[in-house]
Amino acid sequence: MNFRLLKIQASVVAATLSIAILLFAAQKHTIGTGPQFRAVVDLTASTTRNTILVAPAKIGGVWTVDTLPASRLVAPLAVIEAQHKSFPDSESLVTMNDVADYERDHGAVPQGAIVLLTSKKQQTPQFSNDALHFLVEARNIVAIGNAGTSVAPSTQNAYLATKGIYELENVANLSLVPQSGVIAIAAPEKINGAGEGPVRLMALVR
């Protein structure tokens, strides 16, 4: 009887090991055919100005730094440049024309993206109201940011809070990142109940 039991146990162990090997082989195959990244760019400021994540709760929303859903912290990245336009200081404002130029060259801003603004001049551009509303409503973006401390007019705070959009301030190394084809990872320090806090921001370049 004991011998028979041992044979059954041995058969169960052998079957389990076979399944484990098959699963491991399938996992390796899946990993091997997945997206590959050729570079990782650190977008975190290394000066006395920390890169900051401003949660919706800071401007009247619900989510604090520690309650932001993890799914909103890993997202496609779109870097939109404020082009020279026909009005003074035009490279300090990202308008619908800039968004249209971006989408003509790179395709539509991905759904659920993090959008960072840049300029060839030493400026930190903001969104115009219409560009901001278009990206939030039509592209369902989750975050906005730039190299400064103001990404949108303060009159838009209530709108951003309602939509659950968080902001990224003092972003570094934007000139090193392609404007599309990138995945961003925002990893804030998980401070209980905080409206803002330091964040490590990385860009995975395909």
JSON list of C-alpha atoms in Angstrom, two decimals:
[
{"chain": "A", "resi": 1, "resn": "MET", "atom": "CA", "xyz": [0.00, 0.00, 0.00]},
{"chain": "A", "resi": 2, "resn": "ASN", "atom": "CA", "xyz": [2.82, 2.40, 0.93]},
{"chain": "A", "resi": 3, "resn": "PHE", "atom": "CA", "xyz": [4.65, 1.54, -2.29]},
{"chain": "A", "resi": 4, "resn": "ARG", "atom": "CA", "xyz": [1.57, 2.37, -4.33]},
{"chain": "A", "resi": 5, "resn": "LEU", "atom": "CA", "xyz": [1.19, 5.70, -2.48]},
{"chain": "A", "resi": 6, "resn": "LEU", "atom": "CA", "xyz": [4.81, 6.56, -3.21]},
{"chain": "A", "resi": 7, "resn": "LYS", "atom": "CA", "xyz": [4.27, 5.83, -6.91]},
{"chain": "A", "resi": 8, "resn": "ILE", "atom": "CA", "xyz": [1.24, 8.13, -6.97]},
{"chain": "A", "resi": 9, "resn": "GLN", "atom": "CA", "xyz": [3.18, 10.89, -5.20]},
{"chain": "A", "resi": 10, "resn": "ALA", "atom": "CA", "xyz": [6.08, 10.49, -7.64]},
{"chain": "A", "resi": 11, "resn": "SER", "atom": "CA", "xyz": [3.68, 10.77, -10.58]},
{"chain": "A", "resi": 12, "resn": "VAL", "atom": "CA", "xyz": [2.13, 13.94, -9.13]},
{"chain": "A", "resi": 13, "resn": "VAL", "atom": "CA", "xyz": [5.57, 15.51, -8.59]},
{"chain": "A", "resi": 14, "resn": "ALA", "atom": "CA", "xyz": [6.65, 14.61, -12.14]},
{"chain": "A", "resi": 15, "resn": "ALA", "atom": "CA", "xyz": [3.47, 16.08, -13.61]},
{"chain": "A", "resi": 16, "resn": "THR", "atom": "CA", "xyz": [3.87, 19.26, -11.54]},
{"chain": "A", "resi": 17, "resn": "LEU", "atom": "CA", "xyz": [7.47, 19.69, -12.67]},
{"chain": "A", "resi": 18, "resn": "SER", "atom": "CA", "xyz": [6.45, 19.21, -16.30]},
{"chain": "A", "resi": 19, "resn": "ILE", "atom": "CA", "xyz": [3.76, 21.88, -16.03]},
{"chain": "A", "resi": 20, "resn": "ALA", "atom": "CA", "xyz": [6.22, 24.24, -14.31]},
{"chain": "A", "resi": 21, "resn": "ILE", "atom": "CA", "xyz": [8.79, 23.74, -17.09]},
{"chain": "A", "resi": 22, "resn": "LEU", "atom": "CA", "xyz": [6.15, 24.38, -19.76]},
{"chain": "A", "resi": 23, "resn": "LEU", "atom": "CA", "xyz": [4.97, 27.55, -17.99]},
{"chain": "A", "resi": 24, "resn": "PHE", "atom": "CA", "xyz": [8.53, 28.79, -17.58]},
{"chain": "A", "resi": 25, "resn": "ALA", "atom": "CA", "xyz": [9.26, 28.16, -21.26]},
{"chain": "A", "resi": 26, "resn": "ALA", "atom": "CA", "xyz": [6.07, 30.01, -22.25]},
{"chain": "A", "resi": 27, "resn": "GLN", "atom": "CA", "xyz": [6.99, 32.92, -19.97]},
{"chain": "A", "resi": 28, "resn": "LYS", "atom": "CA", "xyz": [10.48, 33.16, -21.47]},
{"chain": "A", "resi": 29, "resn": "HIS", "atom": "CA", "xyz": [9.00, 33.13, -24.96]},
{"chain": "A", "resi": 30, "resn": "THR", "atom": "CA", "xyz": [6.55, 35.91, -24.05]},
{"chain": "A", "resi": 31, "resn": "ILE", "atom": "CA", "xyz": [9.31, 38.05, -22.53]},
{"chain": "A", "resi": 32, "resn": "GLY", "atom": "CA", "xyz": [11.53, 37.51, -25.56]},
{"chain": "A", "resi": 33, "resn": "THR", "atom": "CA", "xyz": [8.89, 38.77, -27.98]},
{"chain": "A", "resi": 34, "resn": "GLY", "atom": "CA", "xyz": [7.80, 41.75, -25.86]},
{"chain": "A", "resi": 35, "resn": "PRO", "atom": "CA", "xyz": [8.71, 45.40, -26.46]},
{"chain": "A", "resi": 36, "resn": "GLN", "atom": "CA", "xyz": [12.40, 46.16, -26.13]},
{"chain": "A", "resi": 37, "resn": "PHE", "atom": "CA", "xyz": [13.79, 49.43, -24.78]},
{"chain": "A", "resi": 38, "resn": "ARG", "atom": "CA", "xyz": [17.10, 50.75, -26.02]},
{"chain": "A", "resi": 39, "resn": "ALA", "atom": "CA", "xyz": [17.60, 53.44, -23.38]},
{"chain": "A", "resi": 40, "resn": "VAL", "atom": "CA", "xyz": [16.34, 54.77, -20.08]},
{"chain": "A", "resi": 41, "resn": "VAL", "atom": "CA", "xyz": [16.42, 58.55, -19.59]},
{"chain": "A", "resi": 42, "resn": "ASP", "atom": "CA", "xyz": [16.22, 59.96, -16.09]},
{"chain": "A", "resi": 43, "resn": "LEU", "atom": "CA", "xyz": [13.94, 63.01, -16.19]},
{"chain": "A", "resi": 44, "resn": "THR", "atom": "CA", "xyz": [14.44, 63.76, -12.50]},
{"chain": "A", "resi": 45, "resn": "ALA", "atom": "CA", "xyz": [16.15, 67.03, -11.62]},
{"chain": "A", "resi": 46, "resn": "SER", "atom": "CA", "xyz": [19.42, 66.54, -9.76]},
{"chain": "A", "resi": 47, "resn": "THR", "atom": "CA", "xyz": [19.75, 70.13, -8.55]},
{"chain": "A", "resi": 48, "resn": "THR", "atom": "CA", "xyz": [18.31, 71.76, -5.45]},
{"chain": "A", "resi": 49, "resn": "ARG", "atom": "CA", "xyz": [14.96, 71.95, -7.26]},
{"chain": "A", "resi": 50, "resn": "ASN", "atom": "CA", "xyz": [13.42, 68.52, -6.88]},
{"chain": "A", "resi": 51, "resn": "THR", "atom": "CA", "xyz": [11.13, 67.10, -9.52]},
{"chain": "A", "resi": 52, "resn": "ILE", "atom": "CA", "xyz": [7.70, 67.25, -7.89]},
{"chain": "A", "resi": 53, "resn": "LEU", "atom": "CA", "xyz": [4.43, 65.43, -8.47]},
{"chain": "A", "resi": 54, "resn": "VAL", "atom": "CA", "xyz": [1.43, 67.64, -7.66]},
{"chain": "A", "resi": 55, "resn": "ALA", "atom": "CA", "xyz": [-1.58, 65.45, -6.96]},
{"chain": "A", "resi": 56, "resn": "PRO", "atom": "CA", "xyz": [-5.16, 66.49, -7.82]},
{"chain": "A", "resi": 57, "resn": "ALA", "atom": "CA", "xyz": [-5.88, 66.91, -4.09]},
{"chain": "A", "resi": 58, "resn": "LYS", "atom": "CA", "xyz": [-3.49, 69.87, -4.01]},
{"chain": "A", "resi": 59, "resn": "ILE", "atom": "CA", "xyz": [-5.83, 71.85, -6.31]},
{"chain": "A", "resi": 60, "resn": "GLY", "atom": "CA", "xyz": [-9.16, 70.61, -4.99]},
{"chain": "A", "resi": 61, "resn": "GLY", "atom": "CA", "xyz": [-9.35, 67.07, -6.34]},
{"chain": "A", "resi": 62, "resn": "VAL", "atom": "CA", "xyz": [-9.68, 63.72, -4.59]},
{"chain": "A", "resi": 63, "resn": "TRP", "atom": "CA", "xyz": [-6.49, 61.76, -5.20]},
{"chain": "A", "resi": 64, "resn": "THR", "atom": "CA", "xyz": [-3.50, 62.46, -2.96]},
{"chain": "A", "resi": 65, "resn": "VAL", "atom": "CA", "xyz": [0.04, 61.38, -3.80]},
{"chain": "A", "resi": 66, "resn": "ASP", "atom": "CA", "xyz": [-0.41, 58.03, -2.06]},
{"chain": "A", "resi": 67, "resn": "THR", "atom": "CA", "xyz": [-3.86, 57.28, -3.51]},
{"chain": "A", "resi": 68, "resn": "LEU", "atom": "CA", "xyz": [-3.15, 57.98, -7.19]},
{"chain": "A", "resi": 69, "resn": "PRO", "atom": "CA", "xyz": [-3.91, 54.74, -9.05]},
{"chain": "A", "resi": 70, "resn": "ALA", "atom": "CA", "xyz": [-0.73, 52.96, -10.14]},
{"chain": "A", "resi": 71, "resn": "SER", "atom": "CA", "xyz": [-2.19, 52.65, -13.65]},
{"chain": "A", "resi": 72, "resn": "ARG", "atom": "CA", "xyz": [-1.89, 56.45, -14.01]},
{"chain": "A", "resi": 73, "resn": "LEU", "atom": "CA", "xyz": [1.80, 56.45, -13.05]},
{"chain": "A", "resi": 74, "resn": "VAL", "atom": "CA", "xyz": [2.98, 54.28, -15.97]},
{"chain": "A", "resi": 75, "resn": "ALA", "atom": "CA", "xyz": [1.86, 55.69, -19.31]},
{"chain": "A", "resi": 76, "resn": "PRO", "atom": "CA", "xyz": [2.89, 56.57, -22.86]},
{"chain": "A", "resi": 77, "resn": "LEU", "atom": "CA", "xyz": [4.83, 59.82, -23.02]},
{"chain": "A", "resi": 78, "resn": "ALA", "atom": "CA", "xyz": [4.23, 62.63, -25.50]},
{"chain": "A", "resi": 79, "resn": "VAL", "atom": "CA", "xyz": [6.64, 65.58, -25.57]},
{"chain": "A", "resi": 80, "resn": "ILE", "atom": "CA", "xyz": [5.01, 68.55, -27.32]},
{"chain": "A", "resi": 81, "resn": "GLU", "atom": "CA", "xyz": [7.12, 71.52, -28.36]},
{"chain": "A", "resi": 82, "resn": "ALA", "atom": "CA", "xyz": [5.92, 75.11, -28.35]},
{"chain": "A", "resi": 83, "resn": "GLN", "atom": "CA", "xyz": [6.76, 76.25, -31.88]},
{"chain": "A", "resi": 84, "resn": "HIS", "atom": "CA", "xyz": [7.38, 79.79, -33.07]},
{"chain": "A", "resi": 85, "resn": "LYS", "atom": "CA", "xyz": [4.05, 81.31, -34.02]},
{"chain": "A", "resi": 86, "resn": "SER", "atom": "CA", "xyz": [2.72, 84.65, -35.21]},
{"chain": "A", "resi": 87, "resn": "PHE", "atom": "CA", "xyz": [2.27, 86.35, -31.83]},
{"chain": "A", "resi": 88, "resn": "PRO", "atom": "CA", "xyz": [4.83, 87.69, -29.32]},
{"chain": "A", "resi": 89, "resn": "ASP", "atom": "CA", "xyz": [6.47, 85.21, -26.94]},
{"chain": "A", "resi": 90, "resn": "SER", "atom": "CA", "xyz": [4.70, 82.42, -28.82]},
{"chain": "A", "resi": 91, "resn": "GLU", "atom": "CA", "xyz": [7.17, 79.76, -27.70]},
{"chain": "A", "resi": 92, "resn": "SER", "atom": "CA", "xyz": [5.92, 80.08, -24.14]},
{"chain": "A", "resi": 93, "resn": "LEU", "atom": "CA", "xyz": [2.48, 78.70, -25.06]},
{"chain": "A", "resi": 94, "resn": "VAL", "atom": "CA", "xyz": [1.43, 75.32, -26.48]},
{"chain": "A", "resi": 95, "resn": "THR", "atom": "CA", "xyz": [-1.65, 75.92, -28.59]},
{"chain": "A", "resi": 96, "resn": "MET", "atom": "CA", "xyz": [-3.91, 73.71, -30.71]},
{"chain": "A", "resi": 97, "resn": "ASN", "atom": "CA", "xyz": [-1.60, 74.48, -33.65]},
{"chain": "A", "resi": 98, "resn": "ASP", "atom": "CA", "xyz": [1.29, 72.89, -31.75]},
{"chain": "A", "resi": 99, "resn": "VAL", "atom": "CA", "xyz": [-0.83, 69.86, -30.87]},
{"chain": "A", "resi": 100, "resn": "ALA", "atom": "CA", "xyz": [-1.91, 69.52, -34.52]},
{"chain": "A", "resi": 101, "resn": "ASP", "atom": "CA", "xyz": [1.73, 69.76, -35.66]},
{"chain": "A", "resi": 102, "resn": "TYR", "atom": "CA", "xyz": [2.70, 67.06, -33.16]},
{"chain": "A", "resi": 103, "resn": "GLU", "atom": "CA", "xyz": [-0.07, 64.72, -34.28]},
{"chain": "A", "resi": 104, "resn": "ARG", "atom": "CA", "xyz": [0.77, 65.29, -37.95]},
{"chain": "A", "resi": 105, "resn": "ASP", "atom": "CA", "xyz": [4.39, 64.25, -37.34]},
{"chain": "A", "resi": 106, "resn": "HIS", "atom": "CA", "xyz": [3.96, 61.55, -34.70]},
{"chain": "A", "resi": 107, "resn": "GLY", "atom": "CA", "xyz": [0.37, 60.38, -34.86]},
{"chain": "A", "resi": 108, "resn": "ALA", "atom": "CA", "xyz": [-2.33, 61.03, -32.30]},
{"chain": "A", "resi": 109, "resn": "VAL", "atom": "CA", "xyz": [-1.27, 61.59, -28.71]},
{"chain": "A", "resi": 110, "resn": "PRO", "atom": "CA", "xyz": [-1.79, 58.13, -27.15]},
{"chain": "A", "resi": 111, "resn": "GLN", "atom": "CA", "xyz": [-4.83, 57.60, -24.98]},
{"chain": "A", "resi": 112, "resn": "GLY", "atom": "CA", "xyz": [-3.96, 57.93, -21.29]},
{"chain": "A", "resi": 113, "resn": "ALA", "atom": "CA", "xyz": [-0.62, 59.64, -21.95]},
{"chain": "A", "resi": 114, "resn": "ILE", "atom": "CA", "xyz": [1.60, 61.81, -19.81]},
{"chain": "A", "resi": 115, "resn": "VAL", "atom": "CA", "xyz": [2.22, 65.03, -21.78]},
{"chain": "A", "resi": 116, "resn": "LEU", "atom": "CA", "xyz": [5.33, 67.13, -21.17]},
{"chain": "A", "resi": 117, "resn": "LEU", "atom": "CA", "xyz": [5.91, 70.53, -22.75]},
{"chain": "A", "resi": 118, "resn": "THR", "atom": "CA", "xyz": [9.17, 71.86, -24.09]},
{"chain": "A", "resi": 119, "resn": "SER", "atom": "CA", "xyz": [10.58, 74.72, -26.16]},
{"chain": "A", "resi": 120, "resn": "LYS", "atom": "CA", "xyz": [13.78, 75.27, -28.13]},
{"chain": "A", "resi": 121, "resn": "LYS", "atom": "CA", "xyz": [14.22, 78.55, -26.29]},
{"chain": "A", "resi": 122, "resn": "GLN", "atom": "CA", "xyz": [14.99, 78.84, -22.60]},
{"chain": "A", "resi": 123, "resn": "GLN", "atom": "CA", "xyz": [11.33, 78.94, -21.70]},
{"chain": "A", "resi": 124, "resn": "THR", "atom": "CA", "xyz": [8.92, 76.69, -19.86]},
{"chain": "A", "resi": 125, "resn": "PRO", "atom": "CA", "xyz": [5.75, 76.72, -21.95]},
{"chain": "A", "resi": 126, "resn": "GLN", "atom": "CA", "xyz": [2.22, 76.41, -20.60]},
{"chain": "A", "resi": 127, "resn": "PHE", "atom": "CA", "xyz": [-0.91, 75.01, -22.20]},
{"chain": "A", "resi": 128, "resn": "SER", "atom": "CA", "xyz": [-3.47, 77.25, -23.80]},
{"chain": "A", "resi": 129, "resn": "ASN", "atom": "CA", "xyz": [-6.95, 76.47, -22.53]},
{"chain": "A", "resi": 130, "resn": "ASP", "atom": "CA", "xyz": [-8.18, 74.95, -25.78]},
{"chain": "A", "resi": 131, "resn": "ALA", "atom": "CA", "xyz": [-5.12, 72.69, -26.20]},
{"chain": "A", "resi": 132, "resn": "LEU", "atom": "CA", "xyz": [-5.42, 71.50, -22.61]},
{"chain": "A", "resi": 133, "resn": "HIS", "atom": "CA", "xyz": [-9.13, 70.74, -22.90]},
{"chain": "A", "resi": 134, "resn": "PHE", "atom": "CA", "xyz": [-8.66, 68.93, -26.20]},
{"chain": "A", "resi": 135, "resn": "LEU", "atom": "CA", "xyz": [-5.99, 66.61, -24.77]},
{"chain": "A", "resi": 136, "resn": "VAL", "atom": "CA", "xyz": [-7.97, 65.90, -21.61]},
{"chain": "A", "resi": 137, "resn": "GLU", "atom": "CA", "xyz": [-11.29, 65.27, -23.37]},
{"chain": "A", "resi": 138, "resn": "ALA", "atom": "CA", "xyz": [-10.20, 63.69, -26.66]},
{"chain": "A", "resi": 139, "resn": "ARG", "atom": "CA", "xyz": [-6.98, 61.94, -25.63]},
{"chain": "A", "resi": 140, "resn": "ASN", "atom": "CA", "xyz": [-7.78, 61.21, -21.95]},
{"chain": "A", "resi": 141, "resn": "ILE", "atom": "CA", "xyz": [-4.32, 62.27, -20.77]},
{"chain": "A", "resi": 142, "resn": "VAL", "atom": "CA", "xyz": [-3.46, 61.57, -17.13]},
{"chain": "A", "resi": 143, "resn": "ALA", "atom": "CA", "xyz": [-0.69, 64.08, -16.39]},
{"chain": "A", "resi": 144, "resn": "ILE", "atom": "CA", "xyz": [1.00, 67.25, -17.64]},
{"chain": "A", "resi": 145, "resn": "GLY", "atom": "CA", "xyz": [4.39, 68.72, -16.90]},
{"chain": "A", "resi": 146, "resn": "ASN", "atom": "CA", "xyz": [7.33, 70.87, -17.93]},
{"chain": "A", "resi": 147, "resn": "ALA", "atom": "CA", "xyz": [10.71, 72.08, -16.69]},
{"chain": "A", "resi": 148, "resn": "GLY", "atom": "CA", "xyz": [9.14, 74.80, -14.55]},
{"chain": "A", "resi": 149, "resn": "THR", "atom": "CA", "xyz": [6.52, 75.03, -11.83]},
{"chain": "A", "resi": 150, "resn": "SER", "atom": "CA", "xyz": [3.45, 76.07, -13.82]},
{"chain": "A", "resi": 151, "resn": "VAL", "atom": "CA", "xyz": [2.03, 73.95, -16.64]},
{"chain": "A", "resi": 152, "resn": "ALA", "atom": "CA", "xyz": [-1.44, 75.45, -17.02]},
{"chain": "A", "resi": 153, "resn": "PRO", "atom": "CA", "xyz": [-3.14, 78.71, -16.06]},
{"chain": "A", "resi": 154, "resn": "SER", "atom": "CA", "xyz": [-4.34, 78.75, -12.44]},
{"chain": "A", "resi": 155, "resn": "THR", "atom": "CA", "xyz": [-7.86, 79.33, -13.77]},
{"chain": "A", "resi": 156, "resn": "GLN", "atom": "CA", "xyz": [-7.76, 75.71, -14.97]},
{"chain": "A", "resi": 157, "resn": "ASN", "atom": "CA", "xyz": [-7.03, 74.21, -11.53]},
{"chain": "A", "resi": 158, "resn": "ALA", "atom": "CA", "xyz": [-10.65, 73.29, -10.82]},
{"chain": "A", "resi": 159, "resn": "TYR", "atom": "CA", "xyz": [-10.94, 71.65, -14.24]},
{"chain": "A", "resi": 160, "resn": "LEU", "atom": "CA", "xyz": [-7.74, 69.63, -13.77]},
{"chain": "A", "resi": 161, "resn": "ALA", "atom": "CA", "xyz": [-8.81, 68.59, -10.27]},
{"chain": "A", "resi": 162, "resn": "THR", "atom": "CA", "xyz": [-12.18, 67.36, -11.53]},
{"chain": "A", "resi": 163, "resn": "LYS", "atom": "CA", "xyz": [-10.49, 65.30, -14.25]},
{"chain": "A", "resi": 164, "resn": "GLY", "atom": "CA", "xyz": [-7.93, 63.77, -11.86]},
{"chain": "A", "resi": 165, "resn": "ILE", "atom": "CA", "xyz": [-4.93, 65.17, -13.76]},
{"chain": "A", "resi": 166, "resn": "TYR", "atom": "CA", "xyz": [-1.66, 65.36, -11.82]},
{"chain": "A", "resi": 167, "resn": "GLU", "atom": "CA", "xyz": [1.20, 67.73, -12.63]},
{"chain": "A", "resi": 168, "resn": "LEU", "atom": "CA", "xyz": [4.94, 67.16, -12.89]},
{"chain": "A", "resi": 169, "resn": "GLU", "atom": "CA", "xyz": [7.17, 70.11, -12.05]},
{"chain": "A", "resi": 170, "resn": "ASN", "atom": "CA", "xyz": [10.90, 70.73, -12.60]},
{"chain": "A", "resi": 171, "resn": "VAL", "atom": "CA", "xyz": [11.25, 67.96, -15.17]},
{"chain": "A", "resi": 172, "resn": "ALA", "atom": "CA", "xyz": [14.84, 67.59, -16.44]},
{"chain": "A", "resi": 173, "resn": "ASN", "atom": "CA", "xyz": [16.54, 66.32, -19.61]},
{"chain": "A", "resi": 174, "resn": "LEU", "atom": "CA", "xyz": [13.57, 66.83, -21.93]},
{"chain": "A", "resi": 175, "resn": "SER", "atom": "CA", "xyz": [15.95, 67.48, -24.84]},
{"chain": "A", "resi": 176, "resn": "LEU", "atom": "CA", "xyz": [17.24, 63.90, -24.49]},
{"chain": "A", "resi": 177, "resn": "VAL", "atom": "CA", "xyz": [13.85, 62.24, -24.97]},
{"chain": "A", "resi": 178, "resn": "PRO", "atom": "CA", "xyz": [12.16, 61.48, -28.31]},
{"chain": "A", "resi": 179, "resn": "GLN", "atom": "CA", "xyz": [8.79, 63.16, -28.67]},
{"chain": "A", "resi": 180, "resn": "SER", "atom": "CA", "xyz": [7.00, 59.84, -29.13]},
{"chain": "A", "resi": 181, "resn": "GLY", "atom": "CA", "xyz": [7.52, 56.09, -28.75]},
{"chain": "A", "resi": 182, "resn": "VAL", "atom": "CA", "xyz": [8.38, 56.40, -25.08]},
{"chain": "A", "resi": 183, "resn": "ILE", "atom": "CA", "xyz": [6.93, 55.00, -21.85]},
{"chain": "A", "resi": 184, "resn": "ALA", "atom": "CA", "xyz": [7.09, 57.20, -18.74]},
{"chain": "A", "resi": 185, "resn": "ILE", "atom": "CA", "xyz": [7.22, 55.91, -15.18]},
{"chain": "A", "resi": 186, "resn": "ALA", "atom": "CA", "xyz": [6.44, 58.35, -12.37]},
{"chain": "A", "resi": 187, "resn": "ALA", "atom": "CA", "xyz": [7.39, 56.92, -8.97]},
{"chain": "A", "resi": 188, "resn": "PRO", "atom": "CA", "xyz": [6.46, 59.38, -6.20]},
{"chain": "A", "resi": 189, "resn": "GLU", "atom": "CA", "xyz": [7.40, 58.92, -2.58]},
{"chain": "A", "resi": 190, "resn": "LYS", "atom": "CA", "xyz": [4.26, 57.46, -1.03]},
{"chain": "A", "resi": 191, "resn": "ILE", "atom": "CA", "xyz": [3.51, 60.11, 1.60]},
{"chain": "A", "resi": 192, "resn": "ASN", "atom": "CA", "xyz": [0.21, 59.50, 3.37]},
{"chain": "A", "resi": 193, "resn": "GLY", "atom": "CA", "xyz": [-2.33, 62.21, 2.55]},
{"chain": "A", "resi": 194, "resn": "ALA", "atom": "CA", "xyz": [0.18, 64.48, 0.77]},
{"chain": "A", "resi": 195, "resn": "GLY", "atom": "CA", "xyz": [-0.92, 66.90, -1.93]},
{"chain": "A", "resi": 196, "resn": "GLU", "atom": "CA", "xyz": [2.52, 66.88, -3.51]},
{"chain": "A", "resi": 197, "resn": "GLY", "atom": "CA", "xyz": [5.88, 65.20, -3.12]},
{"chain": "A", "resi": 198, "resn": "PRO", "atom": "CA", "xyz": [9.18, 64.33, -4.78]},
{"chain": "A", "resi": 199, "resn": "VAL", "atom": "CA", "xyz": [9.01, 61.93, -7.70]},
{"chain": "A", "resi": 200, "resn": "ARG", "atom": "CA", "xyz": [11.50, 59.86, -9.67]},
{"chain": "A", "resi": 201, "resn": "LEU", "atom": "CA", "xyz": [10.55, 60.25, -13.31]},
{"chain": "A", "resi": 202, "resn": "MET", "atom": "CA", "xyz": [11.99, 57.86, -15.91]},
{"chain": "A", "resi": 203, "resn": "ALA", "atom": "CA", "xyz": [11.51, 57.53, -19.67]},
{"chain": "A", "resi": 204, "resn": "LEU", "atom": "CA", "xyz": [11.88, 54.14, -21.37]},
{"chain": "A", "resi": 205, "resn": "VAL", "atom": "CA", "xyz": [12.88, 54.71, -24.99]},
{"chain": "A", "resi": 206, "resn": "ARG", "atom": "CA", "xyz": [12.05, 52.04, -27.58]}
]
